[in-house]
CSV table of C-alpha atoms in Angstrom, one decimal:
chain,number,residue,atom,x,y,z
A,30,MET,CA,-6.5,-18.6,25.9
A,31,GLU,CA,-4.0,-15.5,24.5
A,32,LYS,CA,-2.6,-15.8,21.3
A,33,ASP,CA,0.9,-16.4,20.0
A,34,PRO,CA,2.5,-13.4,18.9
A,35,VAL,CA,2.8,-12.2,14.9
A,36,THR,CA,6.4,-10.4,14.3
A,37,VAL,CA,6.0,-7.4,11.9
A,38,LEU,CA,9.1,-6.0,10.7
A,39,VAL,CA,8.6,-2.0,10.0
A,40,THR,CA,11.7,-1.0,7.2
A,41,GLY,CA,12.1,2.7,7.7
A,42,ALA,CA,11.0,2.4,11.4
A,43,ALA,CA,12.6,6.0,12.6
A,44,GLY,CA,11.2,7.5,9.3
A,45,GLN,CA,7.7,9.8,9.6
A,46,ILE,CA,5.1,6.9,8.4
A,47,GLY,CA,7.2,4.3,10.7
A,48,TYR,CA,6.9,6.6,14.0
A,49,ALA,CA,2.9,7.1,13.1
A,50,LEU,CA,2.4,2.9,12.3
A,51,LEU,CA,4.8,1.1,15.1
A,52,PRO,CA,2.5,2.5,17.8
A,53,MET,CA,-0.5,1.8,16.2
A,54,ILE,CA,0.7,-2.1,15.3
A,55,ALA,CA,1.2,-1.7,18.7
A,56,ARG,CA,-2.3,-1.2,19.9
A,57,GLY,CA,-4.1,-4.0,17.4
A,58,VAL,CA,-5.3,-1.3,14.7
A,59,MET,CA,-3.5,-3.8,12.4
A,60,LEU,CA,-4.3,-7.2,13.9
A,61,GLY,CA,-7.0,-6.8,16.2
A,62,PRO,CA,-7.3,-6.1,19.8
A,63,ASP,CA,-6.9,-9.5,20.8
A,64,GLN,CA,-3.4,-10.2,18.9
A,65,PRO,CA,0.0,-10.0,20.9
A,66,VAL,CA,2.8,-7.9,18.2
A,67,ILE,CA,6.8,-8.3,18.3
A,68,LEU,CA,8.0,-5.5,15.8
A,69,HIS,CA,11.1,-5.5,14.0
A,70,MET,CA,12.1,-1.9,13.6
A,71,LEU,CA,15.2,-1.8,10.8
A,72,ASN,CA,16.9,1.3,9.7
A,73,ARG,CA,20.3,2.7,7.8
A,74,GLU,CA,23.0,2.8,9.8
A,75,PRO,CA,22.9,6.8,10.7
A,76,ALA,CA,19.4,6.5,12.2
A,77,LYS,CA,20.6,3.9,14.8
A,78,GLU,CA,20.5,6.5,17.7
A,79,ALA,CA,16.8,8.0,16.6
A,80,LEU,CA,15.8,4.3,16.3
A,81,GLU,CA,17.0,3.0,19.5
A,82,GLY,CA,14.6,7.1,21.2
A,83,VAL,CA,11.4,4.7,19.0
A,84,LYS,CA,12.0,2.1,20.8
A,85,MET,CA,12.3,3.8,24.1
A,86,GLU,CA,8.9,5.2,23.8
A,87,LEU,CA,7.4,1.9,22.5
A,88,ILE,CA,8.6,0.4,25.5
A,89,ASP,CA,7.2,3.6,27.9
A,90,ALA,CA,3.7,3.5,26.2
A,91,ALA,CA,3.1,0.1,27.7
A,92,PHE,CA,1.7,-0.9,25.0
A,93,PRO,CA,-0.3,-4.7,26.7
A,94,LEU,CA,-0.3,-6.6,23.1
A,95,LEU,CA,2.9,-5.4,22.7
A,96,LYS,CA,5.3,-8.6,23.6
A,97,GLY,CA,8.9,-7.6,22.1
A,98,VAL,CA,10.7,-5.0,20.4
A,99,ILE,CA,13.7,-5.3,18.2
A,100,ALA,CA,15.3,-2.2,16.9
A,101,THR,CA,18.2,-3.0,14.8
A,102,THR,CA,20.6,-2.0,11.3
A,103,ASP,CA,21.2,-5.6,10.6
A,104,VAL,CA,18.7,-6.8,7.8
A,105,VAL,CA,19.4,-10.1,8.9
A,106,GLU,CA,18.6,-10.0,12.0
A,107,ALA,CA,15.3,-7.6,11.3
A,108,CYS,CA,13.9,-10.2,8.8
A,109,THR,CA,14.5,-13.6,10.8
A,110,ASP,CA,11.3,-15.5,11.4
A,111,VAL,CA,8.5,-12.3,10.5
A,112,ASP,CA,5.0,-12.7,9.3
A,113,ILE,CA,4.3,-9.6,8.1
A,114,ALA,CA,6.7,-7.4,6.5
A,115,VAL,CA,6.0,-3.5,5.9
A,116,MET,CA,8.8,-1.8,3.7
A,117,VAL,CA,8.6,1.6,4.3
A,118,GLY,CA,11.9,2.5,4.5
A,119,GLY,CA,13.2,3.1,0.3
A,120,PHE,CA,14.9,6.0,-1.1
A,121,PRO,CA,13.2,8.4,-2.4
A,122,ARG,CA,13.4,11.3,-6.0
A,123,THR,CA,14.9,15.0,-3.9
A,124,GLU,CA,14.8,17.6,-6.5
A,125,GLY,CA,17.1,17.5,-9.3
A,126,MET,CA,17.4,13.6,-9.1
A,127,GLU,CA,16.7,11.7,-12.4
A,128,ARG,CA,14.7,8.4,-12.0
A,129,ARG,CA,16.8,6.1,-12.6
A,130,ASP,CA,19.3,7.0,-9.4
A,131,VAL,CA,16.0,6.6,-7.4
A,132,MET,CA,16.1,3.8,-9.0
A,133,SER,CA,19.0,2.0,-9.5
A,134,ASN,CA,19.7,2.7,-5.6
A,135,ASN,CA,16.3,1.2,-4.8
A,136,VAL,CA,17.3,-1.6,-7.0
A,137,SER,CA,20.3,-2.6,-4.0
A,138,ILE,CA,18.1,-1.6,-1.0
A,139,TYR,CA,15.5,-4.4,-2.1
A,140,LYS,CA,17.6,-6.2,-3.2
A,141,ALA,CA,19.3,-7.0,0.0
A,142,GLN,CA,16.1,-6.5,1.9
A,143,ALA,CA,14.5,-9.3,-1.0
A,144,SER,CA,17.3,-12.0,0.2
A,145,ALA,CA,16.9,-11.4,3.9
A,146,LEU,CA,13.3,-12.2,4.0
A,147,GLU,CA,13.2,-15.3,1.8
A,148,LYS,CA,15.7,-16.5,3.7
A,149,HIS,CA,14.7,-15.9,7.6
A,150,ALA,CA,11.1,-14.6,7.1
A,151,SER,CA,8.8,-16.9,8.4
A,152,ALA,CA,7.4,-19.3,5.6
A,153,ASN,CA,4.1,-17.6,4.8
A,154,CYS,CA,5.4,-14.2,5.0
A,155,LYS,CA,3.2,-11.2,3.9
A,156,VAL,CA,5.1,-8.4,2.8
A,157,LEU,CA,3.0,-4.4,2.0
A,158,VAL,CA,5.7,-2.4,0.1
A,159,VAL,CA,5.0,1.5,1.0
A,160,ALA,CA,8.0,3.3,-0.2
A,161,ASN,CA,8.4,4.8,-3.4
A,162,PRO,CA,7.8,3.7,-6.4
A,163,ALA,CA,6.3,1.1,-4.4
A,164,ASN,CA,4.2,-0.8,-7.4
A,165,THR,CA,8.5,-1.3,-9.1
A,166,ASN,CA,9.4,-1.3,-5.6
A,167,ALA,CA,7.5,-4.4,-5.2
A,168,LEU,CA,8.6,-6.0,-8.3
A,169,ILE,CA,11.8,-5.6,-7.3
A,170,LEU,CA,11.4,-7.3,-3.9
A,171,LYS,CA,9.7,-10.1,-6.1
A,172,GLU,CA,12.4,-10.6,-8.9
A,173,PHE,CA,15.0,-11.4,-5.7
A,174,ALA,CA,13.4,-13.6,-3.4
A,175,PRO,CA,11.7,-16.3,-6.0
A,176,SER,CA,10.5,-18.8,-3.3
A,177,ILE,CA,8.3,-16.0,-1.7
A,178,PRO,CA,4.7,-16.8,-3.4
A,179,ASP,CA,3.6,-14.4,-5.9
A,180,LYS,CA,0.3,-13.7,-4.1
A,181,ASN,CA,2.4,-12.4,-0.4
A,182,ILE,CA,4.0,-9.2,-2.4
A,183,THR,CA,1.6,-6.3,-2.7
A,184,CYS,CA,2.2,-2.5,-3.0
A,185,LEU,CA,0.8,0.2,-1.2
A,186,THR,CA,-3.0,1.3,-3.3
A,187,ARG,CA,-5.5,1.6,0.2
A,188,LEU,CA,-4.3,5.3,0.8
A,189,ASP,CA,-5.6,6.1,-2.4
A,190,HIS,CA,-8.4,4.1,-2.0
A,191,ASN,CA,-9.1,5.7,0.9
A,192,ARG,CA,-8.4,9.3,-0.7
A,193,ALA,CA,-11.4,8.8,-2.9
A,194,LEU,CA,-13.6,7.2,-0.9
A,195,GLY,CA,-13.0,10.3,1.9
A,196,GLN,CA,-13.3,12.8,-1.5
A,197,ILE,CA,-17.2,11.1,-2.6
A,198,SER,CA,-18.2,11.6,1.4
A,199,GLU,CA,-17.2,15.1,1.7
A,200,LYS,CA,-18.8,16.0,-1.9
A,201,LEU,CA,-21.7,13.6,-0.9
A,202,ASP,CA,-22.1,14.8,2.7
A,203,VAL,CA,-22.2,11.3,4.4
A,204,HIS,CA,-20.6,9.9,7.0
A,205,VAL,CA,-17.2,7.7,4.7
A,206,SER,CA,-18.4,4.5,5.7
A,207,ASP,CA,-21.8,5.0,3.7
A,208,VAL,CA,-19.4,4.7,0.7
A,209,LYS,CA,-18.1,2.0,-0.4
A,210,ASN,CA,-16.5,-0.1,-3.6
A,211,VAL,CA,-14.1,2.9,-4.9
A,212,ILE,CA,-11.5,1.0,-6.8
A,213,ILE,CA,-7.9,2.2,-7.6
A,214,TRP,CA,-6.4,1.1,-10.9
A,215,GLY,CA,-2.8,0.8,-11.9
A,216,ASN,CA,0.0,2.9,-10.4
A,217,HIS,CA,0.1,4.7,-7.2
A,218,SER,CA,1.3,8.0,-8.7
A,219,SER,CA,-0.1,10.7,-10.3
A,220,THR,CA,-1.4,8.3,-13.3
A,221,GLN,CA,-3.0,5.8,-11.1
A,222,TYR,CA,-6.9,5.3,-12.4
A,223,PRO,CA,-9.1,6.5,-9.6
A,224,ASP,CA,-12.8,5.0,-10.3
A,225,VAL,CA,-16.3,5.5,-8.8
A,226,SER,CA,-18.3,3.6,-11.9
A,227,HIS,CA,-19.2,0.4,-9.2
A,228,ALA,CA,-18.7,2.0,-6.6
A,229,THR,CA,-22.5,2.9,-3.8
A,230,VAL,CA,-23.0,5.1,-1.4
A,231,THR,CA,-26.1,4.6,1.2
A,232,THR,CA,-28.2,7.5,2.1
A,233,ASP,CA,-31.4,7.6,4.2
A,234,SER,CA,-31.0,3.6,4.1
A,235,ARG,CA,-31.0,3.6,0.7
A,236,GLU,CA,-27.9,2.3,-1.2
A,237,MET,CA,-27.1,3.4,-4.6
A,238,SER,CA,-24.7,4.4,-7.1
A,239,VAL,CA,-21.7,7.1,-6.5
A,240,SER,CA,-22.7,8.5,-9.8
A,241,LYS,CA,-26.3,8.5,-9.7
A,242,ALA,CA,-25.5,10.5,-6.5
A,243,VAL,CA,-22.8,13.0,-7.4
A,244,SER,CA,-25.0,13.8,-10.8
A,245,ASN,CA,-22.2,15.5,-11.8
A,246,ASP,CA,-20.4,12.9,-14.7
A,247,GLN,CA,-17.9,16.2,-15.5
A,248,TRP,CA,-16.9,16.7,-11.5
A,249,LEU,CA,-16.1,13.0,-11.3
A,250,LYS,CA,-13.8,12.5,-15.0
A,251,THR,CA,-12.0,15.5,-14.1
A,252,GLU,CA,-11.6,17.3,-10.4
A,253,PHE,CA,-12.4,13.6,-8.3
A,254,ILE,CA,-9.7,12.4,-10.7
A,255,ALA,CA,-7.6,14.7,-10.1
A,256,THR,CA,-8.2,15.8,-6.4
A,257,VAL,CA,-7.2,11.8,-5.9
A,258,GLN,CA,-4.1,12.1,-7.8
A,259,GLN,CA,-2.3,14.8,-6.7
A,260,ARG,CA,-3.6,14.1,-2.8
A,261,GLY,CA,0.5,13.5,-1.4
A,262,ALA,CA,1.5,16.3,-3.4
A,263,ALA,CA,-0.9,18.3,-1.8
A,264,ILE,CA,-0.1,17.3,1.4
A,265,ILE,CA,3.1,18.8,1.3
A,266,ARG,CA,2.1,21.8,0.0
A,267,ALA,CA,0.3,21.9,2.7
A,268,ARG,CA,2.5,19.9,5.6
A,269,LYS,CA,5.9,20.7,4.3
A,270,LEU,CA,5.7,16.8,4.9
A,271,SER,CA,5.3,14.2,3.2
A,272,SER,CA,1.8,12.1,4.0
A,273,ALA,CA,2.5,10.2,6.9
A,274,LEU,CA,-0.5,9.4,9.6
A,275,SER,CA,-2.7,8.3,6.8
A,276,ALA,CA,0.2,6.5,5.0
A,277,ALA,CA,0.2,4.7,8.4
A,278,SER,CA,-3.3,4.6,9.0
A,279,SER,CA,-4.0,2.9,5.2
A,280,ALA,CA,-1.1,0.7,5.7
A,281,CYS,CA,-2.8,-1.0,9.1
A,282,ASP,CA,-5.9,-0.7,6.5
A,283,HIS,CA,-4.2,-2.8,3.9
A,284,ILE,CA,-2.6,-5.7,6.2
A,285,ARG,CA,-6.0,-6.0,8.4
A,286,ASP,CA,-8.1,-7.1,5.6
A,287,TRP,CA,-5.7,-9.0,4.0
A,288,VAL,CA,-5.0,-10.8,7.0
A,289,LEU,CA,-9.2,-11.0,8.6
A,290,GLY,CA,-11.0,-10.4,5.9
A,291,THR,CA,-12.7,-7.8,3.8
A,292,PRO,CA,-16.6,-7.7,5.1
A,293,LYS,CA,-19.0,-9.1,2.7
A,294,GLY,CA,-20.4,-7.4,-0.7
A,295,SER,CA,-16.9,-5.1,-0.5
A,296,TRP,CA,-13.7,-4.4,-2.0
A,297,VAL,CA,-10.8,-2.9,-1.3
A,298,SER,CA,-7.7,-1.8,-3.4
A,299,MET,CA,-4.2,-3.6,-2.8
A,300,GLY,CA,-1.6,-3.3,-5.6
A,301,VAL,CA,-1.0,-7.1,-6.3
A,302,TYR,CA,0.8,-9.4,-9.2
A,303,SER,CA,-1.6,-9.4,-12.0
A,304,ASP,CA,-2.6,-12.4,-13.2
A,305,GLY,CA,-3.8,-11.4,-16.3
A,306,SER,CA,-7.1,-9.6,-15.5
A,307,TYR,CA,-8.6,-6.7,-17.0
A,308,GLY,CA,-6.4,-6.8,-19.7
A,309,ILE,CA,-3.5,-6.0,-18.1
A,310,PRO,CA,-0.3,-8.1,-19.0
A,311,ALA,CA,0.6,-10.3,-16.3
A,312,GLY,CA,4.2,-9.6,-14.5
A,313,LEU,CA,3.5,-6.3,-13.1
A,314,ILE,CA,2.4,-4.9,-9.6
A,315,TYR,CA,-0.8,-3.1,-10.2
A,316,SER,CA,-3.6,-2.1,-8.1
A,317,PHE,CA,-6.6,-4.1,-8.4
A,318,PRO,CA,-10.2,-4.3,-6.4
A,319,VAL,CA,-9.6,-7.2,-4.3
A,320,THR,CA,-11.5,-9.5,-1.5
A,321,CYS,CA,-9.9,-11.3,0.8
A,322,GLU,CA,-10.8,-13.7,3.2
A,323,LYS,CA,-8.6,-16.5,5.3
A,324,GLY,CA,-5.2,-14.4,4.6
A,325,GLU,CA,-6.0,-14.5,1.1
A,326,TRP,CA,-6.5,-11.9,-1.9
A,327,SER,CA,-8.8,-12.4,-4.9
A,328,ILE,CA,-8.9,-10.2,-7.9
A,329,VAL,CA,-12.6,-9.0,-8.3
A,330,GLN,CA,-13.8,-10.5,-11.4
A,331,GLY,CA,-16.3,-9.1,-14.0
A,332,LEU,CA,-17.1,-5.5,-13.3
A,333,LYS,CA,-17.8,-3.7,-16.6
A,334,ILE,CA,-14.8,-1.7,-18.2
A,335,ASP,CA,-16.3,1.4,-20.5
A,336,GLU,CA,-13.8,3.2,-23.1
A,337,PHE,CA,-13.0,5.9,-20.4
A,338,SER,CA,-12.0,3.4,-17.7
A,339,ARG,CA,-10.1,1.6,-20.4
A,340,THR,CA,-8.1,4.1,-21.4
A,341,LYS,CA,-6.5,5.4,-18.4
A,342,MET,CA,-6.0,2.2,-16.9
A,343,ASP,CA,-3.8,1.7,-20.1
A,344,ALA,CA,-2.0,4.9,-19.5
A,345,THR,CA,-1.0,3.7,-16.0
A,346,THR,CA,-0.3,0.7,-17.3
A,347,ASN,CA,2.3,1.9,-19.5
A,348,GLU,CA,4.5,4.1,-16.9
A,349,LEU,CA,3.9,0.2,-15.2
A,350,ILE,CA,6.0,-1.4,-18.0
A,351,GLU,CA,8.2,1.8,-18.3
A,352,GLU,CA,9.2,1.7,-14.5
A,353,LYS,CA,9.4,-1.9,-14.9
A,354,SER,CA,12.1,-1.4,-17.8
A,355,LEU,CA,14.2,1.2,-16.1
A,356,ALA,CA,14.6,-1.3,-13.0
A,357,TYR,CA,15.2,-4.3,-14.6
A,358,SER,CA,17.7,-2.1,-16.5
A,359,CYS,CA,19.5,-1.5,-12.9
A,360,PHE,CA,20.1,-4.4,-12.2
A,361,ASN,CA,23.6,-5.8,-13.1
A,362,GLU,CA,24.9,-2.2,-12.3
């Protein structure tokens, strides 16, 4: 018996990430090969024609799992009966633009979308914010949609998590699936802390710590961290465009694990509402290691935090506190 379709909203759907993400969702990459979907696509009015073109392509691809497509510039229509919302649209920072201007524009975007989601989405709608500054955009959305449960609003740090896995697999010349339990702590920015203190790798059918396998603490504490932190900038230099394919794939990973569960013995990184775990102030959207089961995430508890890690975690915390203060100062503009 065929499952009922799940309605997925993608904002900024005509952009680069949206264009990469939509066929992945329609093909079952996000929710599984037996889960029908209905896609709601939202864009601003200037991109209306491009959005219609994307809709045509989705119809032309004849995806068996795709049971309906709505392309709209109306936020209420886009958010109606949505089960999963992937917020890709936002106001990007361009050269010469002040951080406050970027934040003020994103506050107005996410205020409107939060209100529409709160009033018109399904009762247990799961929200993933991708648009930067992702952590703080998610916090803005939460503030303007108070009836959406805290645990249903998240932001994307899975891209950074996957980048860290990729760097370790390249360093050790193993398949990426043989590396697990890296952690991204904090902000999806250049202050994020990619942590391998608890990560393991399987080589020759034997599991060992990544630290032992790499056997180069200097590399792990310097070049590895900087490479993951600056990977987005490196891709822009190489492509002259920002990450799209990898961001879309990571968004699918994030939602799939959240909805369907993480493998036993493994965790992933998600930007979630802090409850004070690991000394991170409550009230920030912060990337933690989490496990997922039955559609719910839980922060992994009891991990030992050394002095080096604490310093890195505090630095990214301080940046998030500054971003939060800047965002709140824009609320009444």
